[in-house]
CSV table of C-alpha atoms in Angstrom, one decimal:
chain,number,residue,atom,x,y,z
A,995,MET,CA,-44.2,-26.7,13.4
A,996,SER,CA,-43.1,-28.9,10.6
A,997,SER,CA,-45.7,-27.6,8.1
A,998,GLU,CA,-44.7,-25.9,4.8
A,999,LEU,CA,-47.8,-23.7,5.4
A,1000,GLN,CA,-46.2,-22.3,8.5
A,1001,LYS,CA,-45.7,-18.5,8.3
A,1002,HIS,CA,-42.1,-17.7,9.2
A,1003,PHE,CA,-40.7,-14.3,10.2
A,1004,LEU,CA,-37.3,-13.4,11.4
A,1005,LEU,CA,-36.1,-10.7,13.7
A,1006,ALA,CA,-32.4,-9.3,13.8
A,1007,THR,CA,-31.9,-7.1,16.9
A,1008,ILE,CA,-29.0,-5.7,18.8
A,1009,PRO,CA,-27.7,-5.7,22.5
A,1010,ALA,CA,-29.5,-2.6,23.5
A,1011,MET,CA,-32.0,-2.9,26.3
A,1012,GLY,CA,-34.5,-0.3,25.1
A,1013,HIS,CA,-34.6,-2.0,21.7
A,1014,ILE,CA,-34.9,-5.6,23.1
A,1015,ARG,CA,-37.8,-4.7,25.2
A,1016,ALA,CA,-39.7,-3.0,22.4
A,1017,GLU,CA,-38.8,-5.7,19.8
A,1018,SER,CA,-39.8,-8.4,22.1
A,1019,GLY,CA,-43.1,-6.8,22.2
A,1020,ILE,CA,-43.5,-6.7,18.5
A,1021,VAL,CA,-42.6,-10.5,18.2
A,1022,CYS,CA,-45.1,-11.5,21.0
A,1023,GLU,CA,-47.9,-9.5,19.9
A,1024,LEU,CA,-47.7,-10.8,16.4
A,1025,VAL,CA,-47.4,-14.4,17.4
A,1026,LYS,CA,-50.5,-13.9,19.6
A,1027,LEU,CA,-52.4,-12.4,16.7
A,1028,ASP,CA,-51.6,-15.2,14.1
A,1029,PRO,CA,-51.6,-18.8,15.5
A,1030,HIS,CA,-49.9,-19.9,12.3
A,1031,LEU,CA,-46.7,-17.7,12.8
A,1032,LEU,CA,-43.3,-18.8,13.8
A,1033,PHE,CA,-40.7,-16.2,14.6
A,1034,THR,CA,-37.0,-16.8,14.7
A,1035,VAL,CA,-35.0,-14.2,16.7
A,1036,LEU,CA,-31.3,-13.8,15.9
A,1037,ILE,CA,-29.6,-11.9,18.8
A,1038,PRO,CA,-26.1,-11.6,20.3
A,1039,SER,CA,-25.5,-14.4,22.9
A,1040,ALA,CA,-24.7,-11.9,25.6
A,1041,VAL,CA,-28.4,-10.6,25.7
A,1042,ALA,CA,-30.3,-13.7,24.5
A,1043,LEU,CA,-31.6,-14.7,28.0
A,1044,VAL,CA,-32.7,-11.1,28.5
A,1045,PHE,CA,-35.0,-11.4,25.4
A,1046,THR,CA,-36.2,-14.6,26.7
A,1047,GLN,CA,-37.1,-13.2,30.1
A,1048,GLU,CA,-38.9,-10.3,28.2
A,1049,LEU,CA,-41.5,-12.7,26.9
A,1050,ALA,CA,-43.1,-12.9,30.4
A,1051,GLN,CA,-43.9,-9.3,30.2
A,1052,TRP,CA,-46.3,-9.7,27.3
A,1053,SER,CA,-48.3,-12.6,28.6
A,1054,VAL,CA,-47.6,-15.1,26.0
A,1055,THR,CA,-48.9,-18.7,26.6
A,1056,GLU,CA,-46.7,-21.6,26.6
A,1057,ALA,CA,-47.8,-22.6,23.1
A,1058,GLU,CA,-47.2,-19.2,21.7
A,1059,SER,CA,-43.7,-19.1,23.5
A,1060,ALA,CA,-43.1,-22.3,21.4
A,1061,ARG,CA,-43.3,-20.5,18.3
A,1062,ILE,CA,-40.6,-18.0,19.2
A,1063,ARG,CA,-37.1,-19.4,18.6
A,1064,ILE,CA,-34.6,-17.1,20.2
A,1065,ILE,CA,-31.0,-17.9,18.9
A,1066,GLY,CA,-28.0,-16.6,20.6
A,1067,MET,CA,-25.1,-15.9,18.3
A,1068,GLY,CA,-21.3,-15.5,19.0
A,1069,GLU,CA,-19.7,-15.3,22.3
A,1070,GLY,CA,-21.3,-14.2,25.6
A,1071,GLY,CA,-19.7,-11.9,28.0
A,1072,LYS,CA,-20.4,-8.4,29.3
A,1073,PRO,CA,-18.6,-5.0,29.2
A,1074,GLU,CA,-16.0,-4.0,31.7
A,1075,PRO,CA,-17.0,-1.2,34.1
A,1076,GLY,CA,-16.9,2.1,32.0
A,1077,LYS,CA,-16.4,0.3,28.6
A,1078,ALA,CA,-20.0,-0.4,27.8
A,1079,MET,CA,-20.0,1.6,24.6
A,1080,GLU,CA,-16.7,0.1,23.2
A,1081,TRP,CA,-18.1,-3.3,24.1
A,1082,LEU,CA,-21.3,-2.5,22.1
A,1083,PHE,CA,-19.4,-1.5,18.9
A,1084,GLN,CA,-17.3,-4.7,19.1
A,1085,VAL,CA,-20.5,-6.8,19.5
A,1086,LEU,CA,-22.2,-4.9,16.7
A,1087,HIS,CA,-19.1,-5.5,14.4
A,1088,ALA,CA,-19.0,-9.2,15.1
A,1089,GLU,CA,-22.9,-9.5,14.8
A,1090,GLY,CA,-22.9,-8.5,11.0
A,1091,ALA,CA,-21.0,-11.7,9.9
A,1092,GLU,CA,-22.9,-13.9,12.4
A,1093,LEU,CA,-26.3,-12.6,11.2
A,1094,ARG,CA,-25.3,-13.4,7.6
A,1095,GLU,CA,-24.1,-16.8,8.3
A,1096,SER,CA,-27.2,-17.7,10.4
A,1097,TYR,CA,-29.6,-16.4,7.8
A,1098,GLN,CA,-27.7,-18.5,5.2
A,1099,THR,CA,-28.2,-21.7,7.3
A,1100,ILE,CA,-31.8,-20.9,7.9
A,1101,ILE,CA,-32.7,-20.4,4.2
A,1102,GLU,CA,-30.6,-23.6,3.3
A,1103,ARG,CA,-32.7,-25.6,5.9
A,1104,GLY,CA,-29.9,-26.5,8.2
A,1105,SER,CA,-29.6,-26.5,12.0
A,1106,LEU,CA,-28.6,-23.6,14.2
A,1107,THR,CA,-27.2,-24.0,17.8
A,1108,CYS,CA,-28.0,-21.2,20.2
A,1109,THR,CA,-24.7,-20.3,21.8
A,1110,THR,CA,-26.4,-19.2,25.0
A,1111,THR,CA,-28.3,-22.3,25.8
A,1112,GLY,CA,-26.9,-24.9,23.6
A,1113,THR,CA,-30.3,-25.6,22.1
A,1114,VAL,CA,-30.4,-26.9,18.5
A,1115,PHE,CA,-33.1,-25.6,16.2
A,1116,ASP,CA,-33.7,-27.6,13.0
A,1117,TYR,CA,-35.0,-25.9,10.0
A,1118,ARG,CA,-35.3,-28.8,7.7
A,1119,HIS,CA,-39.1,-28.7,7.6
A,1120,ILE,CA,-39.5,-24.8,8.2
A,1121,ALA,CA,-40.2,-22.7,5.3
A,1122,PRO,CA,-37.7,-19.9,4.9
A,1123,PRO,CA,-38.7,-16.6,6.3
A,1124,SER,CA,-40.9,-14.3,4.1
A,1125,ALA,CA,-40.0,-11.2,6.0
A,1126,THR,CA,-37.1,-10.0,8.2
A,1127,PHE,CA,-37.7,-7.4,10.9
A,1128,CYS,CA,-34.5,-5.4,11.2
A,1129,ASP,CA,-33.5,-3.3,14.1
A,1130,MET,CA,-32.7,0.3,12.8
A,1131,PHE,CA,-29.1,-0.4,13.8
A,1132,ALA,CA,-28.7,-4.1,12.8
A,1133,PRO,CA,-25.3,-4.0,10.9
A,1134,GLY,CA,-25.4,-4.3,7.4
A,1135,PHE,CA,-28.1,-7.2,7.6
A,1136,ALA,CA,-30.8,-5.6,5.2
A,1137,PRO,CA,-28.7,-5.2,2.2
A,1138,PHE,CA,-27.5,-8.9,2.5
A,1139,ILE,CA,-31.0,-10.1,2.8
A,1140,LYS,CA,-32.1,-8.3,-0.4
A,1141,GLU,CA,-29.1,-9.5,-2.3
A,1142,THR,CA,-29.5,-13.1,-1.2
A,1143,THR,CA,-33.3,-13.4,-1.2
A,1144,PRO,CA,-34.8,-10.4,-3.2
A,1145,ASP,CA,-38.4,-11.5,-2.6
A,1146,VAL,CA,-38.1,-11.3,1.2
A,1147,LYS,CA,-39.8,-8.3,2.7
A,1148,ILE,CA,-37.6,-6.0,4.9
A,1149,ILE,CA,-39.5,-4.3,7.9
A,1150,ASN,CA,-37.4,-1.6,9.4
A,1151,LEU,CA,-37.9,-1.1,13.1
A,1152,TRP,CA,-38.0,2.7,14.2
A,1153,ILE,CA,-38.2,2.3,17.9
A,1154,THR,CA,-39.2,5.7,18.6
A,1155,THR,CA,-42.0,8.5,17.7
A,1156,PRO,CA,-42.8,10.5,14.6
A,1157,GLY,CA,-41.1,13.7,15.6
A,1158,ALA,CA,-37.8,11.9,16.3
A,1159,ILE,CA,-37.9,9.8,13.1
A,1160,LEU,CA,-38.5,13.1,11.0
A,1161,TRP,CA,-35.5,14.8,12.9
A,1162,HIS,CA,-33.2,11.8,12.2
A,1163,HIS,CA,-34.3,10.3,8.9
A,1164,GLY,CA,-36.5,12.9,7.3
A,1165,LYS,CA,-35.9,15.4,4.6
A,1166,GLU,CA,-33.7,18.4,5.1
A,1167,GLU,CA,-37.0,20.5,5.5
A,1168,HIS,CA,-38.0,18.3,8.3
A,1169,GLY,CA,-34.4,18.8,9.9
A,1170,GLY,CA,-33.4,15.2,8.9
A,1171,LEU,CA,-30.6,13.5,7.4
A,1172,PHE,CA,-32.4,12.0,4.3
A,1173,GLY,CA,-29.9,12.2,1.4
A,1174,TRP,CA,-26.9,12.4,3.8
A,1175,ASP,CA,-24.9,9.7,2.0
A,1176,VAL,CA,-25.5,11.4,-1.3
A,1177,ARG,CA,-24.5,14.9,-0.1
A,1178,THR,CA,-21.3,13.4,1.4
A,1179,LYS,CA,-20.4,11.6,-1.8
A,1180,ALA,CA,-20.9,14.9,-3.8
A,1181,VAL,CA,-18.2,16.6,-1.7
A,1182,PHE,CA,-15.7,14.0,-3.0
A,1183,GLU,CA,-16.9,14.2,-6.5
A,1184,LYS,CA,-16.4,17.8,-6.4
A,1185,GLY,CA,-12.9,17.5,-5.1
A,1186,GLU,CA,-13.8,19.4,-1.9
A,1187,ASP,CA,-12.9,16.7,0.6
A,1188,GLY,CA,-9.5,18.4,1.4
A,1189,GLY,CA,-7.9,15.0,2.2
A,1190,ARG,CA,-10.4,14.1,4.8
A,1191,THR,CA,-11.8,10.7,5.4
A,1192,PHE,CA,-15.4,9.7,4.4
A,1193,ASP,CA,-16.4,9.9,8.1
A,1194,GLU,CA,-14.9,13.2,8.6
A,1195,VAL,CA,-16.6,14.6,5.6
A,1196,ALA,CA,-20.0,13.0,6.6
A,1197,ARG,CA,-19.7,14.6,10.1
A,1198,ALA,CA,-19.0,18.0,8.6
A,1199,VAL,CA,-21.8,17.7,6.1
A,1200,HIS,CA,-24.1,16.8,8.9
A,1201,SER,CA,-22.8,19.3,11.5
A,1202,LYS,CA,-24.5,22.7,11.4
A,1203,PRO,CA,-23.8,25.6,13.7
A,1204,HIS,CA,-26.3,26.4,16.3
A,1205,THR,CA,-28.1,29.6,15.4
A,1206,GLY,CA,-30.9,29.5,17.9
A,1207,LYS,CA,-33.5,28.9,15.4
A,1208,LEU,CA,-36.7,26.8,16.0
A,1209,LEU,CA,-36.7,23.3,14.4
A,1210,PRO,CA,-39.6,22.5,12.2
A,1211,ASN,CA,-42.2,20.7,13.7
A,1212,ALA,CA,-45.8,20.0,12.8
A,1213,ASP,CA,-47.1,19.6,16.4
A,1214,GLY,CA,-46.0,23.1,17.5
A,1215,THR,CA,-43.1,21.8,19.6
A,1216,LYS,CA,-40.8,24.7,20.5
A,1217,LEU,CA,-37.3,22.9,20.1
A,1218,PHE,CA,-34.4,25.1,19.3
A,1219,ASP,CA,-31.4,23.7,17.3
A,1220,TYR,CA,-29.0,24.0,20.4
A,1221,GLU,CA,-31.4,21.7,22.3
A,1222,SER,CA,-31.2,18.8,19.9
A,1223,GLY,CA,-28.2,17.2,21.4
A,1224,THR,CA,-26.0,15.8,18.5
A,1225,ASN,CA,-29.0,14.9,16.4
A,1226,GLY,CA,-28.5,11.2,17.3
A,1227,THR,CA,-25.0,10.9,15.9
A,1228,GLY,CA,-23.4,10.7,19.3
A,1229,PRO,CA,-20.5,8.2,19.6
A,1230,LEU,CA,-22.1,5.9,16.9
A,1231,PRO,CA,-19.9,5.1,13.9
A,1232,ILE,CA,-20.9,6.9,10.6
A,1233,SER,CA,-21.2,3.5,8.9
A,1234,VAL,CA,-23.8,2.4,11.3
A,1235,LEU,CA,-25.8,5.8,11.1
A,1236,MET,CA,-25.8,5.8,7.3
A,1237,GLY,CA,-26.7,2.2,7.2
A,1238,SER,CA,-29.7,2.9,9.4
A,1239,LEU,CA,-30.8,5.8,7.1
A,1240,ARG,CA,-30.3,3.6,4.0
A,1241,GLN,CA,-32.1,0.6,5.4
A,1242,ALA,CA,-35.2,2.8,6.4
A,1243,THR,CA,-35.5,4.9,3.3
A,1244,GLN,CA,-34.1,2.9,0.4
A,1245,ILE,CA,-34.0,-0.9,1.2
A,1246,ALA,CA,-37.2,-1.5,3.5
A,1247,ASP,CA,-40.5,-2.3,2.3
A,1248,ALA,CA,-42.2,-0.9,5.3
A,1249,SER,CA,-41.3,0.5,8.8
A,1250,ILE,CA,-42.9,0.1,12.4
A,1251,THR,CA,-43.1,3.1,14.7
A,1252,ALA,CA,-43.5,3.0,18.5
A,1253,THR,CA,-46.5,5.4,18.5
A,1254,THR,CA,-50.3,5.9,17.9
A,1255,SER,CA,-52.2,8.8,16.4
A,1256,ALA,CA,-52.7,10.2,19.9
A,1257,PHE,CA,-49.0,11.1,20.1
A,1258,GLU,CA,-47.5,13.8,17.9
A,1259,PRO,CA,-50.5,13.6,15.4
A,1260,GLY,CA,-49.1,16.3,13.4
A,1261,SER,CA,-45.6,14.8,12.9
A,1262,LEU,CA,-47.2,11.4,12.3
A,1263,LYS,CA,-49.2,12.9,9.3
A,1264,VAL,CA,-46.1,14.5,7.9
A,1265,LEU,CA,-44.2,11.2,8.2
A,1266,GLN,CA,-47.0,9.3,6.6
A,1267,GLU,CA,-47.2,11.7,3.7
A,1268,TRP,CA,-43.3,11.5,3.1
A,1269,TYR,CA,-42.6,7.8,3.8
A,1270,GLU,CA,-45.8,6.3,2.2
A,1271,GLY,CA,-46.7,9.2,-0.3
A,1272,GLU,CA,-43.2,10.1,-1.6
A,1273,LEU,CA,-41.1,7.0,-0.9
A,1274,GLY,CA,-43.9,4.4,-1.6
A,1275,LYS,CA,-43.4,2.5,1.5
A,1276,LYS,CA,-45.7,1.3,4.2
A,1277,LEU,CA,-45.8,2.7,7.7
A,1278,PHE,CA,-47.3,0.7,10.7
A,1279,ASN,CA,-47.8,2.2,14.3
A,1280,PHE,CA,-47.6,-0.5,16.8
A,1281,GLY,CA,-48.1,1.7,19.9
A,1282,PRO,CA,-45.7,2.4,22.7
A,1283,LEU,CA,-44.1,-1.0,22.6
A,1284,VAL,CA,-44.2,-1.1,26.4
A,1285,PRO,CA,-46.7,-3.2,28.4
A,1286,PHE,CA,-49.4,-0.5,28.5
A,1287,SER,CA,-51.9,-1.6,31.1
A,1288,ALA,CA,-54.6,-0.1,33.2
A,1289,ALA,CA,-54.3,-2.7,35.7
A,1290,PRO,CA,-53.5,-1.5,39.3
A,1291,TYR,CA,-50.2,-2.0,40.9
A,1292,LYS,CA,-49.7,-5.5,42.4
A,1293,ALA,CA,-46.6,-6.0,44.5
A,1294,PRO,CA,-44.6,-9.2,43.7
A,1295,PRO,CA,-44.5,-11.9,46.4
A,1296,LEU,CA,-41.7,-11.5,48.9
A,1297,ALA,CA,-39.9,-14.6,47.6
A,1298,ALA,CA,-40.0,-13.1,44.0
A,1299,GLN,CA,-38.4,-9.8,45.0
A,1300,GLY,CA,-35.1,-11.2,45.4
A,1301,PRO,CA,-32.2,-8.6,45.4
A,1302,PHE,CA,-34.9,-5.9,44.9
A,1303,GLN,CA,-36.5,-6.4,48.1
A,1304,PRO,CA,-34.9,-3.0,49.7
A,1305,VAL,CA,-36.4,-1.1,46.7
A,1306,TYR,CA,-40.0,-2.3,47.4
A,1307,GLU,CA,-39.5,-1.8,51.1
A,1308,PHE,CA,-38.3,1.7,50.6
A,1309,LEU,CA,-41.5,2.6,48.3
A,1310,ASP,CA,-43.8,0.8,50.8
A,1311,SER,CA,-42.4,3.1,53.6
A,1312,HIS,CA,-43.3,6.3,52.0
A,1313,PRO,CA,-46.6,8.2,51.5
A,1314,LEU,CA,-48.7,8.3,48.2
A,1315,LYS,CA,-47.0,9.9,45.1
A,1316,SER,CA,-44.0,11.1,47.3
A,1317,VAL,CA,-41.0,9.3,45.8
A,1318,MET,CA,-38.9,10.4,42.9
A,1319,LEU,CA,-37.3,7.9,40.6
A,1320,VAL,CA,-34.0,9.2,39.2
A,1321,SER,CA,-32.8,7.1,36.2
A,1322,PHE,CA,-31.4,7.7,32.7
A,1323,GLY,CA,-32.0,4.4,31.0
A,1324,SER,CA,-29.3,1.6,30.6
A,1325,VAL,CA,-26.7,4.0,28.8
A,1326,PHE,CA,-26.9,7.7,29.5
A,1327,TYR,CA,-25.8,9.6,32.7
A,1328,PRO,CA,-24.8,13.1,33.5
A,1329,SER,CA,-21.1,13.7,32.4
A,1330,GLN,CA,-20.4,16.2,35.2
A,1331,PRO,CA,-20.9,14.6,38.5
A,1332,TRP,CA,-21.6,18.0,40.4
A,1333,GLN,CA,-24.8,18.4,38.4
A,1334,LEU,CA,-26.5,15.2,39.7
A,1335,GLU,CA,-24.9,15.7,43.1
A,1336,THR,CA,-26.5,19.1,43.2
A,1337,ILE,CA,-29.8,17.4,42.5
A,1338,PHE,CA,-29.5,14.8,45.2
A,1339,LYS,CA,-28.4,17.5,47.7
A,1340,THR,CA,-31.6,19.5,46.7
A,1341,LEU,CA,-33.9,16.3,47.2
A,1342,LEU,CA,-32.4,15.9,50.7
A,1343,GLU,CA,-32.8,19.5,51.5
A,1344,THR,CA,-36.4,19.6,50.5
A,1345,ARG,CA,-37.1,16.1,52.2
A,1346,THR,CA,-38.2,14.5,48.8
A,1347,PRO,CA,-37.5,10.6,49.0
A,1348,PHE,CA,-35.9,9.3,45.9
A,1349,ILE,CA,-34.4,6.1,44.3
A,1350,THR,CA,-31.5,6.0,41.8
A,1351,SER,CA,-29.1,3.2,40.5
A,1352,ARG,CA,-25.7,2.8,39.2
A,1353,ALA,CA,-26.9,0.8,36.3
A,1354,PRO,CA,-26.1,3.0,33.2
A,1355,ALA,CA,-23.2,2.4,30.9
A,1356,MET,CA,-21.9,6.0,31.4
A,1357,TYR,CA,-22.4,5.9,35.2
A,1358,GLN,CA,-20.0,8.3,37.1
A,1359,PRO,CA,-19.4,7.5,40.8
A,1360,LEU,CA,-20.8,9.9,43.3
A,1361,ASP,CA,-18.7,11.6,46.0
A,1362,PRO,CA,-18.3,8.9,48.7
A,1363,GLU,CA,-19.3,11.4,51.5
A,1364,LEU,CA,-22.5,12.3,49.6
A,1365,GLU,CA,-23.4,8.7,49.1
A,1366,LYS,CA,-22.9,8.2,52.9
A,1367,THR,CA,-25.1,11.2,53.6
A,1368,ILE,CA,-27.8,9.7,51.4
A,1369,LYS,CA,-27.8,6.4,52.9
A,1370,GLU,CA,-27.8,7.7,56.6
A,1371,SER,CA,-30.7,10.0,55.7
A,1372,GLY,CA,-33.2,7.5,54.9
A,1373,LEU,CA,-34.4,9.7,52.2
A,1374,GLY,CA,-32.5,8.1,49.4
A,1375,LEU,CA,-31.8,4.7,48.1
A,1376,ILE,CA,-29.0,4.0,45.8
A,1377,VAL,CA,-28.9,0.5,44.2
A,1378,ASP,CA,-27.1,-1.2,41.4
A,1379,TYR,CA,-30.2,-1.8,39.4
A,1380,VAL,CA,-33.8,-0.6,39.6
A,1381,PRO,CA,-36.6,-2.7,38.3
A,1382,GLN,CA,-38.1,0.3,36.7
A,1383,ARG,CA,-41.0,-1.2,34.8
A,1384,ASP,CA,-42.2,-3.2,37.9
A,1385,ILE,CA,-42.1,-0.3,40.3
A,1386,ILE,CA,-43.3,2.6,38.2
A,1387,LYS,CA,-46.8,1.8,39.0
A,1388,HIS,CA,-46.1,1.7,42.9
A,1389,PRO,CA,-48.5,4.1,44.6
A,1390,SER,CA,-45.7,5.9,46.3
A,1391,LEU,CA,-43.9,6.8,43.0
A,1392,GLY,CA,-45.1,10.3,42.0
A,1393,SER,CA,-42.3,11.6,39.7
A,1394,PHE,CA,-39.5,10.5,37.6
A,1395,LEU,CA,-36.3,12.4,36.7
A,1396,THR,CA,-35.7,10.8,33.3
A,1397,HIS,CA,-33.4,11.2,30.2
A,1398,GLY,CA,-36.8,11.0,28.1
A,1399,GLY,CA,-36.1,7.8,26.2
A,1400,ASN,CA,-39.1,6.1,24.4
A,1401,ASN,CA,-39.7,3.3,26.9
A,1402,SER,CA,-39.3,5.5,30.1
A,1403,MET,CA,-41.7,8.1,28.8
A,1404,PHE,CA,-44.5,5.6,27.7
A,1405,GLU,CA,-44.1,3.7,31.0
A,1406,SER,CA,-44.5,6.9,32.9
A,1407,ILE,CA,-47.7,7.8,30.8
A,1408,ALA,CA,-49.2,4.3,31.5
A,1409,ALA,CA,-48.5,4.7,35.2
A,1410,ASP,CA,-49.6,8.3,35.7
A,1411,VAL,CA,-46.2,9.4,36.8
A,1412,LEU,CA,-44.9,12.8,36.0
A,1413,ASN,CA,-41.7,13.4,34.2
A,1414,ILE,CA,-39.0,15.7,34.9
A,1415,PHE,CA,-36.8,15.6,31.7
A,1416,TRP,CA,-33.1,15.7,31.5
A,1417,PRO,CA,-32.5,14.8,27.8
A,1418,PHE,CA,-29.2,13.9,26.5
A,1419,ASP,CA,-29.3,12.9,22.8
A,1420,ALA,CA,-31.3,10.9,20.1
A,1421,ASP,CA,-35.1,11.2,20.5
A,1422,GLN,CA,-34.9,12.5,24.0
A,1423,PRO,CA,-34.9,16.3,23.4
A,1424,ILE,CA,-37.9,16.0,21.1
A,1425,HIS,CA,-39.8,13.8,23.7
A,1426,ALA,CA,-38.9,16.3,26.4
A,1427,ALA,CA,-40.1,19.4,24.3
A,1428,TYR,CA,-43.3,17.7,23.1
A,1429,MET,CA,-44.5,16.5,26.5
A,1430,THR,CA,-43.5,19.9,28.2
A,1431,GLU,CA,-44.6,22.4,25.8
A,1432,VAL,CA,-47.6,20.6,23.9
A,1433,ILE,CA,-49.1,18.2,26.3
A,1434,ARG,CA,-47.8,20.0,29.2
A,1435,VAL,CA,-47.4,16.9,31.6
A,1436,GLY,CA,-43.9,17.1,32.6
A,1437,ASP,CA,-41.2,19.6,33.7
A,1438,ALA,CA,-38.1,20.6,31.9
A,1439,MET,CA,-35.6,23.1,33.2
A,1440,LYS,CA,-37.2,25.7,30.9
A,1441,PRO,CA,-35.8,29.0,31.7
A,1442,PRO,CA,-32.2,28.1,30.6
A,1443,ALA,CA,-33.5,25.9,27.7
A,1444,ARG,CA,-35.8,28.6,26.3
A,1445,GLY,CA,-33.2,31.6,26.4
A,1446,GLY,CA,-31.9,34.0,29.0
A,1447,LYS,CA,-28.5,33.8,30.8
A,1448,ILE,CA,-27.4,30.1,31.7
A,1449,GLU,CA,-25.7,30.3,35.1
A,1450,GLY,CA,-24.3,26.8,35.0
A,1451,THR,CA,-23.6,26.9,38.7
A,1452,PRO,CA,-24.7,24.6,41.5
A,1453,ALA,CA,-26.7,27.3,43.2
A,1454,ALA,CA,-28.5,28.1,40.0
A,1455,VAL,CA,-29.4,24.4,39.3
A,1456,ALA,CA,-30.5,24.0,43.0
A,1457,THR,CA,-32.8,27.1,42.6
A,1458,GLU,CA,-34.4,25.8,39.6
A,1459,PHE,CA,-34.8,22.4,40.7
A,1460,LYS,CA,-36.5,23.6,43.9
A,1461,GLN,CA,-39.0,25.5,41.8
A,1462,ILE,CA,-39.8,22.3,39.9
A,1463,LEU,CA,-40.3,20.2,43.1
A,1464,SER,CA,-42.5,22.9,44.6
A,1465,GLU,CA,-44.7,22.9,41.4
A,1466,ILE,CA,-45.2,19.3,40.9
A,1467,LYS,CA,-46.2,19.0,44.6
A,1468,GLY,CA,-48.9,21.6,44.2
A,1469,ALA,CA,-51.7,22.6,42.2
A,1470,ILE,CA,-49.5,22.7,38.9
A,1471,GLY,CA,-48.6,19.2,39.5
A,1472,GLU,CA,-52.3,18.1,39.6
A,1473,ARG,CA,-53.1,20.0,36.4
A,1474,LYS,CA,-50.2,18.1,34.8
A,1475,ARG,CA,-51.5,14.8,36.1
A,1476,GLY,CA,-54.9,15.6,34.5
A,1477,ASN,CA,-53.3,16.2,31.2
A,1478,LEU,CA,-51.4,13.1,31.5
A,1479,MET,CA,-54.4,11.1,32.1
A,1480,ALA,CA,-56.1,12.5,29.1
A,1481,LEU,CA,-53.4,11.4,27.0
A,1482,ARG,CA,-53.2,8.1,28.6
A,1483,GLN,CA,-56.8,7.4,27.8
A,1484,GLN,CA,-56.4,8.4,24.2
A,1485,MET,CA,-53.6,5.9,24.0
A,1486,PHE,CA,-55.6,3.2,25.7
A,1487,GLU,CA,-58.4,3.7,22.9
A,1488,ALA,CA,-55.8,3.1,20.2
A,1489,LEU,CA,-54.5,0.1,21.9
A,1490,LYS,CA,-57.7,-1.8,22.7
A,1491,GLU,CA,-58.8,-5.0,20.8
A,1492,GLY,CA,-59.8,-4.0,17.2
A,1493,GLY,CA,-58.3,-0.5,17.6
A,1494,GLU,CA,-55.7,1.3,15.3
A,1495,VAL,CA,-52.7,-0.5,16.7
A,1496,GLN,CA,-54.2,-4.0,16.2
A,1497,SER,CA,-55.3,-3.1,12.6
A,1498,ASP,CA,-52.0,-2.2,11.8
A,1499,MET,CA,-50.5,-5.2,13.0
A,1500,HIS,CA,-52.8,-7.3,11.1
A,1501,ALA,CA,-51.8,-5.3,8.0
A,1502,CYS,CA,-48.2,-5.8,8.8
A,1503,ILE,CA,-48.7,-9.5,9.0
A,1504,LYS,CA,-50.5,-9.4,5.8
A,1505,LEU,CA,-47.6,-7.6,3.9
A,1506,ALA,CA,-44.8,-9.7,5.6
A,1507,SER,CA,-46.5,-12.9,4.5
A,1508,ALA,CA,-47.1,-11.9,1.0
C-alpha cells in the first residue's frame, strides 16, 4: 500500500441509492481486475456505510476490499419523512466544498478521517490519483480537478443506457440538451431575457411544447414527446443539470455507460459516433452495473433474514411465478394515491399476490381501510423496505410493476422477471418504450400512451390493468419470457471473462493510469 508505483483512482459519488449501487460495482470490478490499483471513495457520511455494504454484492476478497478506501464526508443524518428531495439538495450543496477540501488533502499527502467510522487514512506514501471517476451529478467537482491538477483524467459516470444519454446529453437532433448553456447565454446576449433569472431562461429554452411527434431513436423505439416526462429536469436545480452536461461533454476525458452492445445497439452506435467521433472522447461500456448472474436463487439462512423474514415467508407460501413486486425505486412514487390504490384493488380482485413497500422518498400513505383490507386478505404484503435485489430471483416472483430505472430493469432481465412499466422521469420512459416496443418483454399501459382517448378514471385504469394481468399469466406472457431470455443470454455473452465489458474495463484502467 505504500509503494509509489501503486495505481490510485478516486471516485466522487452522491447520496442516491441507484448511483451508489452501480458505482460500487465499477470500483469493485476494476480493483478485481488490477491487483496494483487503490481506489479512494469520497462519499457523504450519511451513505458511506451503504457503500461499504454494497462491496459484499460484488464478491470482493478481503485483500481487494483493503484496496478500497471509503471516506465519509460531512455530517450524517437522514431526511425527515416527506423531505427526502430537500435533504438531497442540502447534502449536494455541502458536498461540493467537502469534495474539494478532501481532494486537496489527498494530493498534498495528508490524512483524512472518515466522519462515519472515525477511521484515519494516511496518504503520505500514496501517489496522488491519476484519474477521478465523477458521478454525473457530483457537484462542481470535475472543474475543480482540472483547475487544480490539469493532468488528472476525468471519467464521467453515466449510470444509464445509450438512448437515455442521447436524450439528456446528446445533440438537439438526438433530442438532447447539448449546447443548452450556450443557447441560454445567447438569450441574455440578445437582450431577450425579459428580466428573468438564468434558471428561468434555461428552463424556458429547454421546455418545448408537446406536439405528439415521435422522438428520434436509432433503435426504432416509438416514444412520443409527451411520454418523455420532463426530460430528466424534474426537481433538480439548473446548476446541477448544466454542470452534469458540461462535465460529460466538455471536461471529461471519457465516460462510462451502464450497457453492452446487446442493449440499444442502434443508440449505442449513434452515441459512439458523436461522443468519440465528434467530441474526441472515449466511451466505455461497463455492462448493467448490477450483479448479473445466472446462479439460481438461494434463500438466505433464517438468521440472516432479519426484518425481512415476513417477505421471504410470503414468497415461500405462493406458487411459481405468481407474485408481483410493486416498487418504484428509492425516490419515485405515484403522486395521486387513487392510481396505486386502484392497482392494489385490482390485484386483490384478480387474486394476484403482491409485495410493496413504503420506502420511496415520494411515498404517499395509502387509505387506512385499504391497507387493512390488504393485510387481512393474505394476498398483499406491505413493508417498510423490500430487499429487491435479494428476492427478485425467488421462484415465486413472476412480475414487477416498476418505474423502469436502470438497476430495476437489469435486475429483472437477469432474474427472468417480466416488467410492467410505470415510468415517471429521467431514463425511465425510454427504457419502458424500448423494452415494450422493441424487445417486447414487458407491458406498458399502451393504449393511452399510444394515442386515443385517455379516460383517467379508476374504472379505466382497472380495466387496462386487468388486461395486462391476464396477458402476462397466459401465452403472451410466455412469449415475452422467451424474448427476455434471449436478451439475457446476449448480455451474459458480453459480460463473460474476456468479453466486451471486461475489454472496456481494461481499456479504461489503461487510460486512467496514463
